[in-house]
Coordinates of C-alpha atoms in Angstrom, one line a residue:
X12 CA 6.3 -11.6 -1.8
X13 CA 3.2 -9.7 -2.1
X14 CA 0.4 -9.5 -5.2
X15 CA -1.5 -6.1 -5.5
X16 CA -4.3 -4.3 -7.7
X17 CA -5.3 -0.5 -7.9
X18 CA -8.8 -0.7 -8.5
X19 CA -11.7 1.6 -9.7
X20 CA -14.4 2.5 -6.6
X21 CA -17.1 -0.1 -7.4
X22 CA -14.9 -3.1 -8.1
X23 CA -12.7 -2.7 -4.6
X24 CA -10.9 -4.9 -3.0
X25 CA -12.7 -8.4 -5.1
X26 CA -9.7 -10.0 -6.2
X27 CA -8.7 -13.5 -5.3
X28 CA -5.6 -12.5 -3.5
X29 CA -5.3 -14.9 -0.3
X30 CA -2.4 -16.7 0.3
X31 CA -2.3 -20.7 1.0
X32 CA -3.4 -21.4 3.8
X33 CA 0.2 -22.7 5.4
X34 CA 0.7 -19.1 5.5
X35 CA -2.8 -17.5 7.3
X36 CA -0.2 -16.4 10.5
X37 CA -0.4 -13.5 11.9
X38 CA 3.7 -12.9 11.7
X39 CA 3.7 -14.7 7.9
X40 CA 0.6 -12.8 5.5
X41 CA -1.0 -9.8 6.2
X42 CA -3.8 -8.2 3.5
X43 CA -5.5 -5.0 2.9
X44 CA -8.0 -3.0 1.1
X45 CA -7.4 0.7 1.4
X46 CA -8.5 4.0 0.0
X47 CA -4.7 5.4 -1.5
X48 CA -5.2 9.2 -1.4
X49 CA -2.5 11.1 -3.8
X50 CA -2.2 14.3 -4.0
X51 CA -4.2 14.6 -7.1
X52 CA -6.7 11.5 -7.5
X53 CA -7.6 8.5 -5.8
X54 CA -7.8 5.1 -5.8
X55 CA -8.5 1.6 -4.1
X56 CA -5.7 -0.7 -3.5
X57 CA -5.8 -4.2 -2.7
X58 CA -2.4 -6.2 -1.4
X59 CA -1.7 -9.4 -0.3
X60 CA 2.0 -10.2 1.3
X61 CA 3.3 -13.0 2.7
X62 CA 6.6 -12.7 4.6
X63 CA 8.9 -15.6 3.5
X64 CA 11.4 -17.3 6.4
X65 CA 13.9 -17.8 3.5
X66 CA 14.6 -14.0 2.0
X67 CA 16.4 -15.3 -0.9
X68 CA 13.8 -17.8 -2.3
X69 CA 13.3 -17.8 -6.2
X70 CA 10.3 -18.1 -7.9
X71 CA 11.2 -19.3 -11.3
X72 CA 8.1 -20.8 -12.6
X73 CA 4.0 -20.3 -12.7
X74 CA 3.6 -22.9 -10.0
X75 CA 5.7 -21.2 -7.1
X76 CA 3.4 -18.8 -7.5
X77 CA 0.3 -20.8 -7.5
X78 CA 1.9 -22.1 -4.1
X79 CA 2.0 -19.1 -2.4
X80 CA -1.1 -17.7 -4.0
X81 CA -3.6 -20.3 -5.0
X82 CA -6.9 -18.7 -6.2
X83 CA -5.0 -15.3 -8.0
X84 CA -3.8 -17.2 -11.2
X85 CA -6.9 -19.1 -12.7
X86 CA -5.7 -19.4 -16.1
X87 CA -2.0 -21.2 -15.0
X88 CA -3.2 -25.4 -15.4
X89 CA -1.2 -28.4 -15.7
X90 CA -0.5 -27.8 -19.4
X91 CA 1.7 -24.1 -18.1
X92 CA 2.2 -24.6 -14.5
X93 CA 6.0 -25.2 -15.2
X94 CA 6.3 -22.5 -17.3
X95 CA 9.0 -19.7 -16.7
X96 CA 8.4 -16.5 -15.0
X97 CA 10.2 -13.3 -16.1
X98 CA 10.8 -11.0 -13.4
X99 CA 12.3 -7.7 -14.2
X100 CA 14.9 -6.4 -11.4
X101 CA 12.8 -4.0 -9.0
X102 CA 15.7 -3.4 -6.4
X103 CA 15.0 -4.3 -2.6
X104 CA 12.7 -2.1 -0.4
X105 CA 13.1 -1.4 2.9
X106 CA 10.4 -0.3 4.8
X107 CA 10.9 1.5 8.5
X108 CA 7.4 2.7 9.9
X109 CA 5.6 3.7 13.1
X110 CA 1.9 2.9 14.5
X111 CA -0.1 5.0 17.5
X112 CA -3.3 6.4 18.2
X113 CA -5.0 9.6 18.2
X114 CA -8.2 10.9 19.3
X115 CA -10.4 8.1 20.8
X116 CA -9.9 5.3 18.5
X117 CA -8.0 5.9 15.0
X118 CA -5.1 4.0 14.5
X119 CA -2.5 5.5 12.2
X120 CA 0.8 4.2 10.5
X121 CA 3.3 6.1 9.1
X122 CA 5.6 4.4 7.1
X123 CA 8.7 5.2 4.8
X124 CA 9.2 2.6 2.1
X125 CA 12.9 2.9 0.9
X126 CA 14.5 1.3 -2.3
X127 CA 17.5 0.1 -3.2
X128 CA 19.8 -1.5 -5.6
X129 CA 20.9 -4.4 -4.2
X130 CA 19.8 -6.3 -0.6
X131 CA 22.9 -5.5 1.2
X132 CA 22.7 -1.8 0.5
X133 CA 18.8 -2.2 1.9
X134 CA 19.8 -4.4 5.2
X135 CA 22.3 -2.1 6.1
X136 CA 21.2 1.4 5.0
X137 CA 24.4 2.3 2.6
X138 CA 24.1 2.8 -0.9
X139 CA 22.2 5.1 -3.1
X140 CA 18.6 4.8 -2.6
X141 CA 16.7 4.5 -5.9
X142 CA 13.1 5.4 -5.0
X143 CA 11.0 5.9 -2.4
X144 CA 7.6 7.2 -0.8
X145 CA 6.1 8.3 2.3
X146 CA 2.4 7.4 3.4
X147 CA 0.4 7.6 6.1
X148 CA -2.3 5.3 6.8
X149 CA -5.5 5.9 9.3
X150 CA -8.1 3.9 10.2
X151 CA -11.1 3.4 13.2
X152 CA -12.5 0.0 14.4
X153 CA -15.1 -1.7 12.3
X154 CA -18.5 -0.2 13.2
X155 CA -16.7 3.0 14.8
X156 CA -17.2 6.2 13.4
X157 CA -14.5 8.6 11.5
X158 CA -13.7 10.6 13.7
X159 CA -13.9 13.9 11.7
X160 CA -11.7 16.6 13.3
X161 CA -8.8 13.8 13.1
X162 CA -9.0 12.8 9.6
X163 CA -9.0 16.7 8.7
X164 CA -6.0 17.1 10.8
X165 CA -4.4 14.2 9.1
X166 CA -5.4 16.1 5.7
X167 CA -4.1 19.2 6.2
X168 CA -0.6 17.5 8.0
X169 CA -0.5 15.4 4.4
X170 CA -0.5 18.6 2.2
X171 CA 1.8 20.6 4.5
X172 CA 4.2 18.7 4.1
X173 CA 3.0 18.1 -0.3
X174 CA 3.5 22.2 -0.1
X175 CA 6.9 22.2 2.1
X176 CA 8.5 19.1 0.4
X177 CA 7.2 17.9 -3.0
X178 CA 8.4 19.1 -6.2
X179 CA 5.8 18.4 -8.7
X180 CA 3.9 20.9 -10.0
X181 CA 0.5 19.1 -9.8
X182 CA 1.0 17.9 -6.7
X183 CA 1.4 21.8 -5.6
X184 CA -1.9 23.0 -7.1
X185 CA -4.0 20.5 -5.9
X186 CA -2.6 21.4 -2.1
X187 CA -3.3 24.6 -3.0
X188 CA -6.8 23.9 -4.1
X189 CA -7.2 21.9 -1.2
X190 CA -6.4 24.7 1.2
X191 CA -8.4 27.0 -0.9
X192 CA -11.1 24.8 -0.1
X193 CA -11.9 23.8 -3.7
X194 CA -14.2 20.5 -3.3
X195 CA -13.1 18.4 -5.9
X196 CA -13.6 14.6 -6.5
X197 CA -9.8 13.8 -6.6
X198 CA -8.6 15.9 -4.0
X199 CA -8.5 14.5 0.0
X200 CA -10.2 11.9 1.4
X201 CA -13.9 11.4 0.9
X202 CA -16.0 10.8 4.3
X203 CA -19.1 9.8 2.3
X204 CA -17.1 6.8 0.5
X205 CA -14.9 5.4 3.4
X206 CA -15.1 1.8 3.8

């Protein structure tokens, strides 16, 4: 289960998002505050996720999600804690990814995330996929330095592959912009503003 925001640049990553603390393990919750470059804009996204041993536990009511997530719902109180929870069907997502290095010290992850109608079709790969997105992540160690000539390799890998693959018409002009070397706000990752 995992709780997320998209947030503006000067309110990122403050949201009371951390889990219980049964589940501060390294294999159960993991959390992140990341710069989410589109194509055309970009934003701050804050996630936390904790990785349940029992994949088919409900959460029916306010308070099984104040158990997981303590601090994130300050208005749920005795008075509604046993109140019902809607959930609308999202489908199951499946996420296959890979991790390495490059240059001296950036880490990257490159991850597909993969959904699907029903958790069978997602544990076992067959059945139509619904939606899905590719991303790739980079990041140095706190107090390094960006190294510069990767994260403008990274850049022109990421719209490559926006002019080869995607088929939004945006999403074209903005690579093409960004090749054209058109500095605008929304397009590629700002070194001034990384966290």
């Amino acid at each position: 289960i995992d709780i997320k925001k998209d947030e503006e640049l000067n309110e990122k990553c403050n949201q009371p998002y951390w889990p219980a603390e049964k589940y501060y393990h390294n294999d159960t919750f993991d959390w992140k505050c990341e710069e989410d470059v589109h194509p055309c804009f970009m934003k701050y996204t804050m996630q936390s996720r904790v990785y349940l041993q029992d994949p088919d536990r409900k959460f029916k009511t306010c308070g099984d999600l104040v158990e997981v997530f303590p601090d994130a719902f300050p208005l749920v109180d005795e008075k509604n804690i046993d109140n019902s929870i809607k959930k609308d069907p999202d489908g199951y997502w499946y996420k296959l990814q890979w991790n390495g290095m490059v240059g001296k010290y950036t880490t990257y992850q490159v991850t597909f995330t993969i959904k699907y109608n029903t958790m069978d079709a997602a544990t076992t790969g067959h059945g139509s996929v619904s939606d899905g997105e590719w991303s790739l992540r980079y990041w140095v160690p706190e107090g390094e330095e960006w190294e510069a000539d990767i994260v403008a390799e990274f850049q022109d890998f990421y719209y490559t592959l926006i002019l080869e693959y995607d088929t939004y018409d945006d999403h074209l002009t903005c690579s093409d912009k960004f090749f054209n070397d058109e500095s605008l706000s929304y397009i590629g990752v700002e070194m001034d503003d990384q966290l």
